[in-house]
Coordinates of C-alpha atoms (C1' of nucleotides) in Angstrom, one line a residue:
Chain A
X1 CA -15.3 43.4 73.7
X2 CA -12.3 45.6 73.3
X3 CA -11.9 44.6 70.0
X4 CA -11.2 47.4 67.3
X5 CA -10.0 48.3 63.8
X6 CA -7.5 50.9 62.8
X7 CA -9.2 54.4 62.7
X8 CA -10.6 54.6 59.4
X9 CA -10.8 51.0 57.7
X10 CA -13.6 48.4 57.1
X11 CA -13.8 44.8 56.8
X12 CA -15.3 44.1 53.4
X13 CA -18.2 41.6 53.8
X14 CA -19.4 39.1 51.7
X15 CA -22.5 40.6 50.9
X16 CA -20.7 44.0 50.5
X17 CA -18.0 42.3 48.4
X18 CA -20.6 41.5 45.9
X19 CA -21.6 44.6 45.6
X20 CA -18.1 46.4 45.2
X21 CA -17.0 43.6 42.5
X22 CA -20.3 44.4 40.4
X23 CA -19.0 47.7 40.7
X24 CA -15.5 47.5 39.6
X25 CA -16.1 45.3 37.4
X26 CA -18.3 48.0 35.6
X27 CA -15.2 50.5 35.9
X28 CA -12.9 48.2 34.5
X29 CA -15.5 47.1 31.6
X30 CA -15.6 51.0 31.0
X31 CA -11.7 51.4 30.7
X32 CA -11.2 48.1 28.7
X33 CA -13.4 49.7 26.3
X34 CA -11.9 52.5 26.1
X35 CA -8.5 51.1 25.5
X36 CA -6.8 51.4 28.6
X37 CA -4.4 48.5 29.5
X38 CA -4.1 47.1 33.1
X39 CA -1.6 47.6 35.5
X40 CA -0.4 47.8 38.8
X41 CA 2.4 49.0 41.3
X42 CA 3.6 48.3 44.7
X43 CA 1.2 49.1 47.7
X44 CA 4.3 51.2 49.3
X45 CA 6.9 53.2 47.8
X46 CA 10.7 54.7 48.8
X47 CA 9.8 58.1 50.8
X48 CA 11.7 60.1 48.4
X49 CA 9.4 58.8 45.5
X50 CA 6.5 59.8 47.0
X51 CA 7.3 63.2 48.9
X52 CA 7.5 66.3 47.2
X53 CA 4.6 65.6 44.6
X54 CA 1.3 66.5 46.5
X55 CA 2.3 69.2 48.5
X56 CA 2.5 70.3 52.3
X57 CA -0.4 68.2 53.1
X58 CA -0.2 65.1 51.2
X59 CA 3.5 64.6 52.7
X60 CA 1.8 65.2 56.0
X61 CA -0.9 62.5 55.3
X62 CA 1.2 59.9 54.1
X63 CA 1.2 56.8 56.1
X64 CA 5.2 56.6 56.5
X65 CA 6.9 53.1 57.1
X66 CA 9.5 53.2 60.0
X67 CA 13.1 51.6 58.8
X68 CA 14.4 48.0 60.2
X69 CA 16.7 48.5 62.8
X70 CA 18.2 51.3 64.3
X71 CA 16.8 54.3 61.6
X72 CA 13.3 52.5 63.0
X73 CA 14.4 53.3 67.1
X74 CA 15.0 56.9 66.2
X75 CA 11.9 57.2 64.8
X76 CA 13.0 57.2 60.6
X77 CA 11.1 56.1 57.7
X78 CA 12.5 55.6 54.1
X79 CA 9.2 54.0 52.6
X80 CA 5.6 55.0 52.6
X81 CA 2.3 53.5 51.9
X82 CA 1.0 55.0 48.1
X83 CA -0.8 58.1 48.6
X84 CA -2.2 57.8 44.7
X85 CA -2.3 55.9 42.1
X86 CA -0.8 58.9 40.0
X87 CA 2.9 59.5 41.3
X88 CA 3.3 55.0 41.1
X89 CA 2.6 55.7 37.9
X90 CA 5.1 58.3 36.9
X91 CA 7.7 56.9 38.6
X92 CA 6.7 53.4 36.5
X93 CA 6.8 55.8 32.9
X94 CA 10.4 57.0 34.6
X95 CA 11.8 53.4 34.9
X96 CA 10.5 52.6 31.3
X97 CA 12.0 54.3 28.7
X98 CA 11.0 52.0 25.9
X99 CA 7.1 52.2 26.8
X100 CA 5.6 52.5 23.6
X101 CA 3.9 56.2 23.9
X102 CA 1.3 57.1 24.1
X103 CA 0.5 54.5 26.7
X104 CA -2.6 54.4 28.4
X105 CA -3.4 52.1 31.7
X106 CA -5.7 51.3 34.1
X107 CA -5.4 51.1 37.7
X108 CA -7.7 49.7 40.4
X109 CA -6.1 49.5 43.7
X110 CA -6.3 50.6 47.3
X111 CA -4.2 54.2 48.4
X112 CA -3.6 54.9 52.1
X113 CA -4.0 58.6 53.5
X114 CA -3.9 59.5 57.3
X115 CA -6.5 61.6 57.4
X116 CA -9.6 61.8 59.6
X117 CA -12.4 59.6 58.6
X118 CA -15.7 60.7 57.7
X119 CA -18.8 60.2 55.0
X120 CA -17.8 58.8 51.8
X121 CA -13.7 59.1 53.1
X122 CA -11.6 56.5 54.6
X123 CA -8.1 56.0 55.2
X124 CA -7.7 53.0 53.1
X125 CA -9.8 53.3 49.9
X126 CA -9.6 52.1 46.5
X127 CA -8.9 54.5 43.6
X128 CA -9.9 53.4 39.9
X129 CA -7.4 55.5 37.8
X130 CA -7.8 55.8 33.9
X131 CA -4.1 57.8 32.8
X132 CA -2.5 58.9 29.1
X133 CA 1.0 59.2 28.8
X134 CA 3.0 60.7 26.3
X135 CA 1.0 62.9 24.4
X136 CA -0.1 66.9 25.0
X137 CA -3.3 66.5 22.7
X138 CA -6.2 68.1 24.4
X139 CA -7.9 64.7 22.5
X140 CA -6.2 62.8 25.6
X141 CA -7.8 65.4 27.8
X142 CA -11.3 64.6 26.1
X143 CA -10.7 61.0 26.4
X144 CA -10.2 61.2 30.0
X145 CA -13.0 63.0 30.9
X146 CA -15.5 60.7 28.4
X147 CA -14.1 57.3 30.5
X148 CA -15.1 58.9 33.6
X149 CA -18.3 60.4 32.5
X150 CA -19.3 57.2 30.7
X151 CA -18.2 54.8 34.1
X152 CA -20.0 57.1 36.6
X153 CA -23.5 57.2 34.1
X154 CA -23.1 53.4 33.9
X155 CA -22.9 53.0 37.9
X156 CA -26.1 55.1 37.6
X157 CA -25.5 58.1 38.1
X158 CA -26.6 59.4 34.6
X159 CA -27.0 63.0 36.3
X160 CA -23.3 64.2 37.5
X161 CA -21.7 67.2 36.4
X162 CA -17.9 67.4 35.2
X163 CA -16.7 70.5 36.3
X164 CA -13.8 72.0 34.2
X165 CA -11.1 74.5 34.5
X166 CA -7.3 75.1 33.9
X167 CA -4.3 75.7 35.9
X168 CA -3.1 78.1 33.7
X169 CA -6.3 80.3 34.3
X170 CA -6.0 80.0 37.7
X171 CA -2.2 81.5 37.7
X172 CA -3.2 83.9 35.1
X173 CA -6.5 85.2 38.0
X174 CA -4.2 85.3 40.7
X175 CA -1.5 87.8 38.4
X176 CA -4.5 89.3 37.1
X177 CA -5.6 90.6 40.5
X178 CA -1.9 91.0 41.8
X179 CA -2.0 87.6 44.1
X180 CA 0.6 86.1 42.4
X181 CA 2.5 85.9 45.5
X182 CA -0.1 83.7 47.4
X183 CA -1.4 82.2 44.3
X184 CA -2.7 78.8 46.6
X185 CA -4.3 80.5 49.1
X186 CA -6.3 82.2 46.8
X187 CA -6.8 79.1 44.5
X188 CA -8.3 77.6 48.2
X189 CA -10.2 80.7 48.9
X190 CA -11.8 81.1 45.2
X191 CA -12.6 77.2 45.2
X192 CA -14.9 77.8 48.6
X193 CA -17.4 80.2 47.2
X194 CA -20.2 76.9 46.6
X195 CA -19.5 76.4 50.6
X196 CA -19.2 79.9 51.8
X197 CA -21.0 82.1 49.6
X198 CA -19.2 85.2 47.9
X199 CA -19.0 87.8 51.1
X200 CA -16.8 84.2 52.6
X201 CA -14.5 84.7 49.4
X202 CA -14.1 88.1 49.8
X203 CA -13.5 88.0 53.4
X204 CA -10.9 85.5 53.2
X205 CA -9.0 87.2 50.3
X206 CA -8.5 90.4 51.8
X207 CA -7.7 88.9 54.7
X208 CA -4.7 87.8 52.1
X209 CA -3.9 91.4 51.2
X210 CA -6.2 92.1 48.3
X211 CA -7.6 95.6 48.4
X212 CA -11.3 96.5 47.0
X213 CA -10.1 96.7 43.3
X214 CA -8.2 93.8 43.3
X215 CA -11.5 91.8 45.0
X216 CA -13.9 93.9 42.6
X217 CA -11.6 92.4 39.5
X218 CA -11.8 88.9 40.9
X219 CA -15.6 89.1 40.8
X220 CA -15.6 90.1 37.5
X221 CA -13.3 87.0 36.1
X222 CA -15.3 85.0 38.6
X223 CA -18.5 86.0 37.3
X224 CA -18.6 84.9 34.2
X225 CA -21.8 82.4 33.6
X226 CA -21.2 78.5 34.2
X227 CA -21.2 76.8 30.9
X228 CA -18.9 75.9 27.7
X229 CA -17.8 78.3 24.9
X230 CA -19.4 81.3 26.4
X231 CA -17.8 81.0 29.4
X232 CA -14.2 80.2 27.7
X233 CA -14.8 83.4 25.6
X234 CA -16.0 85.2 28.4
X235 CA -12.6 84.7 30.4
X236 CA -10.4 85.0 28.1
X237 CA -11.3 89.4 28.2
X238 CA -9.6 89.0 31.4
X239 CA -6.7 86.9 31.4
X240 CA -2.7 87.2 30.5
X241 CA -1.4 84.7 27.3
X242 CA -0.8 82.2 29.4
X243 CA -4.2 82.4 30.7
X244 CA -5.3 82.6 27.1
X245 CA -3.4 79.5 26.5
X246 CA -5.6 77.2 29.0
X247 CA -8.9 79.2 27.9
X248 CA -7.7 77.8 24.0
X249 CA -7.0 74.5 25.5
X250 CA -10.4 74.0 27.4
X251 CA -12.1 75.2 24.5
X252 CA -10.5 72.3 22.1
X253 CA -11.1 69.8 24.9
X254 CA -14.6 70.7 25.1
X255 CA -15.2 70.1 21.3
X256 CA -13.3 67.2 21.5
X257 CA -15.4 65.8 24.3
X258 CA -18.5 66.5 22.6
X259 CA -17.4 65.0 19.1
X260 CA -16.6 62.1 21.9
X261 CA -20.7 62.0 22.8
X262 CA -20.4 63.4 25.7
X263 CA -23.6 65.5 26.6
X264 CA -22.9 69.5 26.9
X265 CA -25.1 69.1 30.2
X266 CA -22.3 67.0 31.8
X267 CA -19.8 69.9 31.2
X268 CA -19.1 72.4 33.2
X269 CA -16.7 75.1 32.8
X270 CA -15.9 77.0 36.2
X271 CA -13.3 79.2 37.0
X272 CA -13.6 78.2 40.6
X273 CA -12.2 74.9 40.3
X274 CA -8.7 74.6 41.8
X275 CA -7.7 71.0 42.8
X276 CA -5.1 70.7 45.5
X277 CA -2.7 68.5 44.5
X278 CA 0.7 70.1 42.9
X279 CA 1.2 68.5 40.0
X280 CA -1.3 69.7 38.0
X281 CA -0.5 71.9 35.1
X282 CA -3.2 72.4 32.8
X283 CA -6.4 71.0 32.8
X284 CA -8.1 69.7 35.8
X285 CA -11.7 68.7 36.7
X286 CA -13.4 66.7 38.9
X287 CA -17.2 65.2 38.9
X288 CA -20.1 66.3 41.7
X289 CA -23.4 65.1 42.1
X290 CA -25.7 67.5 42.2
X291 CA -28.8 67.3 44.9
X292 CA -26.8 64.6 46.8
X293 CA -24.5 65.4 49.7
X294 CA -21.3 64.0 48.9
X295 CA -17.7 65.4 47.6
X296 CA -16.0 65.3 44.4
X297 CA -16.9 61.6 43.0
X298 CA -13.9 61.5 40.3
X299 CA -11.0 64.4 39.8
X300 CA -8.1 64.2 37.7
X301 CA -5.9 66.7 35.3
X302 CA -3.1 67.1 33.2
X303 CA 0.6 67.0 34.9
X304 CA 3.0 67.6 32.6
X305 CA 5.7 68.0 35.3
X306 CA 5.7 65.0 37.4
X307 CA 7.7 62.8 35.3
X308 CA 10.4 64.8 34.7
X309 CA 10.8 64.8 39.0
X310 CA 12.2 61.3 38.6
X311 CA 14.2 61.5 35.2
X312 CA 15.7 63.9 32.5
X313 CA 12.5 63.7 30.2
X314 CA 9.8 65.3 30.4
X315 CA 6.8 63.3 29.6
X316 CA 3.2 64.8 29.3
X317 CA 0.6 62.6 31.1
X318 CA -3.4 63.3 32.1
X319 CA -5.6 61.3 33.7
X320 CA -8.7 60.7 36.1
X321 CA -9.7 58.6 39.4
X322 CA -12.9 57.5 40.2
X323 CA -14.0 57.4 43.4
X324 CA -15.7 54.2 44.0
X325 CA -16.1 54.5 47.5
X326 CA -18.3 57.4 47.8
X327 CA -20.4 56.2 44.5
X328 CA -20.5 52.4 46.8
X329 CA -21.6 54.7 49.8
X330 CA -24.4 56.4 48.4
X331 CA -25.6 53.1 46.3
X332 CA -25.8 51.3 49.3
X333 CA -27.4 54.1 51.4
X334 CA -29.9 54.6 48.4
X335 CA -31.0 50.7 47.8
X336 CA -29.3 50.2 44.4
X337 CA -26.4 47.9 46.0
X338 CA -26.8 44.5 44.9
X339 CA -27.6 42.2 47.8
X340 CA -27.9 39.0 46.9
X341 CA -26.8 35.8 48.6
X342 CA -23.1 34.8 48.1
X343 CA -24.6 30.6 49.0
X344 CA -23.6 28.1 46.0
X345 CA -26.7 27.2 44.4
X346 CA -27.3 23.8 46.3
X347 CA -26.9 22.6 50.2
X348 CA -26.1 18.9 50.2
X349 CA -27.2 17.4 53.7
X350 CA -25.7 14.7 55.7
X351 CA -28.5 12.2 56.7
X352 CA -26.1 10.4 59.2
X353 CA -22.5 9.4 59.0
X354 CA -23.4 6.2 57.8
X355 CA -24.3 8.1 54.6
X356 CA -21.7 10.8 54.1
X357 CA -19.8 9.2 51.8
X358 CA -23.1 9.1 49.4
X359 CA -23.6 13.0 50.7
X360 CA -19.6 14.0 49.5
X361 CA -19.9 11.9 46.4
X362 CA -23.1 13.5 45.4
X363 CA -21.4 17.3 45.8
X364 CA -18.6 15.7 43.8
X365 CA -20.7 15.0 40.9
X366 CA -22.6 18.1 41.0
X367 CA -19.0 20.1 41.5
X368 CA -18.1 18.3 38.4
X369 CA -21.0 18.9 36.4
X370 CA -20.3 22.9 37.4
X371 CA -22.9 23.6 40.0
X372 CA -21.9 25.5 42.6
X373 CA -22.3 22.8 45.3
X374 CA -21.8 22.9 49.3
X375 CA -22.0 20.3 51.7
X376 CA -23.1 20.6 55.2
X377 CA -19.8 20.5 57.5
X378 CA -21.3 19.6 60.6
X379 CA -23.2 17.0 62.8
X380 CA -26.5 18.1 63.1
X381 CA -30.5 17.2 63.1
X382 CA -31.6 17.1 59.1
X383 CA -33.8 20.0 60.6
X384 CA -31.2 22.4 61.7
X385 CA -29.3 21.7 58.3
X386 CA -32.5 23.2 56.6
X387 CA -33.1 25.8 58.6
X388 CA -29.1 26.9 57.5
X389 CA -29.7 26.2 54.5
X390 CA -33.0 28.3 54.4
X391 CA -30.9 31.3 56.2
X392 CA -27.6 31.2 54.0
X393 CA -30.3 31.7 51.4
X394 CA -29.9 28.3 49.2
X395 CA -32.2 27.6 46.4
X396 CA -31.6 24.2 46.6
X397 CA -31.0 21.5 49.4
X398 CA -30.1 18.2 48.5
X399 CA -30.8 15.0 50.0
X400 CA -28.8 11.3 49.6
X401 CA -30.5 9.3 52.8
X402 CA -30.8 5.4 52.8
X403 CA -33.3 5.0 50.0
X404 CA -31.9 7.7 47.4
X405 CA -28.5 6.1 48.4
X406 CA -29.4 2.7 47.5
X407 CA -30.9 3.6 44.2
X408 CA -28.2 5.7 43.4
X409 CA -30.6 8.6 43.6
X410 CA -30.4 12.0 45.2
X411 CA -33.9 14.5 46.5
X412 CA -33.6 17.9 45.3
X413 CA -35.9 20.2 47.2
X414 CA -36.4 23.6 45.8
X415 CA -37.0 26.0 47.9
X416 CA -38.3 29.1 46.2
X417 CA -41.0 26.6 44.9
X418 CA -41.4 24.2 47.9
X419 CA -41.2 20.6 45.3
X420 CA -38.9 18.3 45.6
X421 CA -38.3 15.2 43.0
X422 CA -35.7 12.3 43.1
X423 CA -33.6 11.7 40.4
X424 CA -30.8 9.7 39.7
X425 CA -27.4 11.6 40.7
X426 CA -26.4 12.1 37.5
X427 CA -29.8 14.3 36.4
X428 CA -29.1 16.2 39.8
X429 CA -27.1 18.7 37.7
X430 CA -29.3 19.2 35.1
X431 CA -32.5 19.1 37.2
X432 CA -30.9 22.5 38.7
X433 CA -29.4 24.1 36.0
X434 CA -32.9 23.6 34.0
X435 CA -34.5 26.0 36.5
Chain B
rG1 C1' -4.5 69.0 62.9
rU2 C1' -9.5 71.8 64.5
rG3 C1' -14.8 71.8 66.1
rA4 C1' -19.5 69.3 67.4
rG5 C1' -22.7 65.1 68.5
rC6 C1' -23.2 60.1 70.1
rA7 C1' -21.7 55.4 73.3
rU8 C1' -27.7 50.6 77.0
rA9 C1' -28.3 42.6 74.7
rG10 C1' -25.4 40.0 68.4
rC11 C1' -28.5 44.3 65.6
rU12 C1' -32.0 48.8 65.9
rC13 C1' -33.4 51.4 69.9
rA14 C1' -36.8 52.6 74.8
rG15 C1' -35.4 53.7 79.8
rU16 C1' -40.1 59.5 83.1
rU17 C1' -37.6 65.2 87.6
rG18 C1' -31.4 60.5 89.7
rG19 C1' -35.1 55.8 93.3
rU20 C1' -36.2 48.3 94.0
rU21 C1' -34.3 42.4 90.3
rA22 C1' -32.5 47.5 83.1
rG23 C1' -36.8 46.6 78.8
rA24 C1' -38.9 46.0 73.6
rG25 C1' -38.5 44.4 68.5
rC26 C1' -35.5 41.7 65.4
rG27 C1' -31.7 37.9 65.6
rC28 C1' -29.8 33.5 68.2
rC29 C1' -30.6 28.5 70.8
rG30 C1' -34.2 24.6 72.2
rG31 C1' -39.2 22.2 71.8
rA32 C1' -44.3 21.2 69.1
rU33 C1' -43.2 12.0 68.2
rU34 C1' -40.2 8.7 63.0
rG35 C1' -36.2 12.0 56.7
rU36 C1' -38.0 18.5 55.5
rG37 C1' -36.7 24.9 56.0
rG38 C1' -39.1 29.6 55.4
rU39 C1' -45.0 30.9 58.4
rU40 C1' -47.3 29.9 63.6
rC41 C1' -47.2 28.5 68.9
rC42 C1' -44.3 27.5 73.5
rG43 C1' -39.8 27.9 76.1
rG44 C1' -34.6 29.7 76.9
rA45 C1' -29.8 32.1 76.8
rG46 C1' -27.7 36.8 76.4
rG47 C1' -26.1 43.4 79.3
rU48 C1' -19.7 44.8 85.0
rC49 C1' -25.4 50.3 80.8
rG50 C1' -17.7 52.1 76.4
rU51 C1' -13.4 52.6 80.4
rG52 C1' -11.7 55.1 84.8
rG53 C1' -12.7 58.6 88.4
rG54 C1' -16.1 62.2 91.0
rU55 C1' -21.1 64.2 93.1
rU56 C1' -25.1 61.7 96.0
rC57 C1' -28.3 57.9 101.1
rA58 C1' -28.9 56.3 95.8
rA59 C1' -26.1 57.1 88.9
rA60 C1' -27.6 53.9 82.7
rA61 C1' -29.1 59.1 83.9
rC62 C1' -25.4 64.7 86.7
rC63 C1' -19.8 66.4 86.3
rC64 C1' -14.5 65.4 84.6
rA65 C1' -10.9 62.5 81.9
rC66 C1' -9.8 58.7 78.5
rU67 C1' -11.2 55.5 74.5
rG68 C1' -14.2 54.4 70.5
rU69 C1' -17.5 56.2 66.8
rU70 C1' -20.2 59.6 63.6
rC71 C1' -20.6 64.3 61.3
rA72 C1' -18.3 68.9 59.8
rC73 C1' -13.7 72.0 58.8
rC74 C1' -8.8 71.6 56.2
rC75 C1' -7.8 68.7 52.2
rC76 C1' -9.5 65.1 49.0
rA77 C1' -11.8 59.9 45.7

RNA sequence: GUGAGCAUAGCUCAGUUGGUUAGAGCGCCGGAUUGUGGUUCCGGAGGUCGUGGGUUCAAAACCCACUGUUCACCCCA
């Protein structure tokens, strides 16, 4: 067969679907609770909304859509598949000056990125985004990082670890140790050290210019211990005002987090943490798992900026994703997916065609009475019907042959307990729904 | 975009130093007398060994290219 899917996509099967809507329906049962309202954008954007917002390699990942006509020939595209969830979402605040702020919403929708597939990453993949716009208040920070601790404990993964840092530290390290001119690089360098150990780091950054004292003062902001206040107070010796500034933010949203009932041991702060993405501008974290090979499983931040791209005002938001896919990957490689069948709960069979009519009305009645109620679509042996039946993982088969039909009756066989007992079709219902 | 591994039946995989008609388990289809599945027994179908080229008397096996796929890097959910 020389069949194939695009690089990078799945089909989404029924048993699998079961799973990913028990899943998302936990998300969504976390943000409803939390106050975030629903919404959603377009699946593609204009270009010129999207580019510009993520950074060299986001615009080179995006999935661009060629123009109609001519544009299209030479090759031009003025749309583009949505890379996020987050810049749809600023460019909806943009549009909607009388929002009612602060506004916080809910997204739950597929993003499209051209990169190369692997574990736990696709190129089509559903993002579950819980943002706050309008307000600076580290409480919005808090609230953000609660909704996705308290969704990724309820999914059952009670043991993750938010990690923590801000933007403005990170600027404030890189002037600190005289990178400010190759402030990313560094970010990217610093942000490797779980991966490639500390000689890695400082290989890479003098490779970027930094001489021994600049490396040997990067240690020392870098070396602070992993944890909450201690840490905060511990970086702060180090840093500029404006690193200051973030240090006195993180410090408010930890308290804040933990007045929320959030456990310190989810916490994390660590001056390690960059994030890629551009807009960012205070706060960002994202949430690993320790002990279990797989990437970040949520990330978010603050980004103050990104509004202000698409009009005059400037419109604080922060928010978080959650990355289902990778939580669906390692539930389903670790057993805890739900499997069960997606059958209705009853088969009707089809004696002969003499007695269809009898078979139809009899998954009419049960339809009506609110059992889930199928009835076998083809012309086979009663034999094959059950062996179907028995496969598609049925509890129930029904039969309406001659007799049952003549007495207005209907068998009901149960399977898990291998009785059957005729009743008259109108205790069909009840007869199932009593077990 | 970079690097590495893998590609044999619907699925999971065997297949010896290259050597006759390429195998197993599971699944699928049929049968074991009348309107009864799942268990058991019997039988059956199904593979140009990813594609194309090369080496050889001989290739599923060795070499090259392509395609697909997986993992890792970059980055990210």
């Amino acid at each position: 067969m020389s069949v194939h899917l695009a690089k990078g996509v799945r089909d989404y099967l029924p048993e699998q679907m079961r799973g990913r809507h028990a899943v998302m329906a936990t998300v969504r049962a976390v943000f409803d609770r939390f106050g975030f309202e629903p919404l959603d954008t377009p699946a593609f954007e204009r270009l010129d909304t999207l580019t510009g917002k993520y950074g060299d390699e986001g615009d080179k990942l995006m999935f661009r859509i060629l123009q109609r006509g001519e544009g299209g020939e030479a090759g031009l595209a003025d749309q583009a598949l949505r890379y996020d969830l987050t810049v749809p979402l600023a460019r909806f605040v943009a549009m909607h000056p009388e929002l009612r702020l602060p506004f916080k919403r809910w997204q739950m929708a597929p993003v499209w990125r051209a990169e190369r597939a692997q574990r736990g990453r696709f190129r089509e993949f559903y993002q579950c985004d819980a943002d706050i716009v309008g307000t600076t208040s580290p409480m919005a920070d808090a609230e953000c990082l609660a909704v996705a601790s308290t969704a990724i404990t309820e999914l059952g993964f009670p043991d993750h670890v938010v990690r923590l840092n801000d933007r403005r530290i990170l600027r404030a390290m890189a002037r600190a140790v005289g990178a400010h001119d190759h402030e990313l690089p560094l970010l990217i360098a610093v942000d490797k050290l779980d991966k490639i150990g500390r000689d890695g780091v400082s290989a890479e950054v003098r490779r970027l210019g930094l001489d021994d004292d600049a490396i040997a003062r990067l240690w020392q902001i870098l070396d602070v211990p992993r944890g909450h206040a201690d840490t905060l107070d511990a970086l702060a010796v180090h840093l500029d005002d404006e690193g200051r500034a973030g240090v006195d933010t993180l410090r408010e949203v930890l308290r804040i987090a933990f007045a929320l009932g959030v456990a310190p041991e989810r916490l994390q702060v660590d001056p390690t943490l960059a994030r890629g993405l551009d807009y960012y501008t205070g706060p960002v974290f994202e949430t690993v798992l320790p002990g279990r090979n797989m990437g970040s499983v949520s990330g978010g931040g603050r980004y103050d900026g990104l509004v202000g791209m698409f009009c005059g005002r400037q419109i604080p938001c922060v928010g978080v994703s959650i990355g289902i896919e990778r939580l669906l990957v390692l539930l389903e490689e670790e057993g805890r997916l739900e499997v069960a069948s997606t059958a209705a709960d009853v088969l009707v069979t089809v004696h002969d065609d003499d007695h269809r009519d009898a078979a139809l009305a009899a998954v009419a009645a049960l339809r009506a009475a609110g059992v889930r109620a199928e009835v076998f679509l083809d012309d086979k042996k009663l034999k094959a019907q059950l062996k179907y039946a028995n496969a598609r993982g049925y509890r129930w088969v029904a039969f309406v042959g001659p007799e049952e039909a003549a007495a207005g009756q209907v068998t009901l066989k149960d399977f898990a307990a291998g009785k059957q007992v005729t009743v008259p079709l109108h205790e069909a219902a009840s007869v199932i729904g009593m077990e």
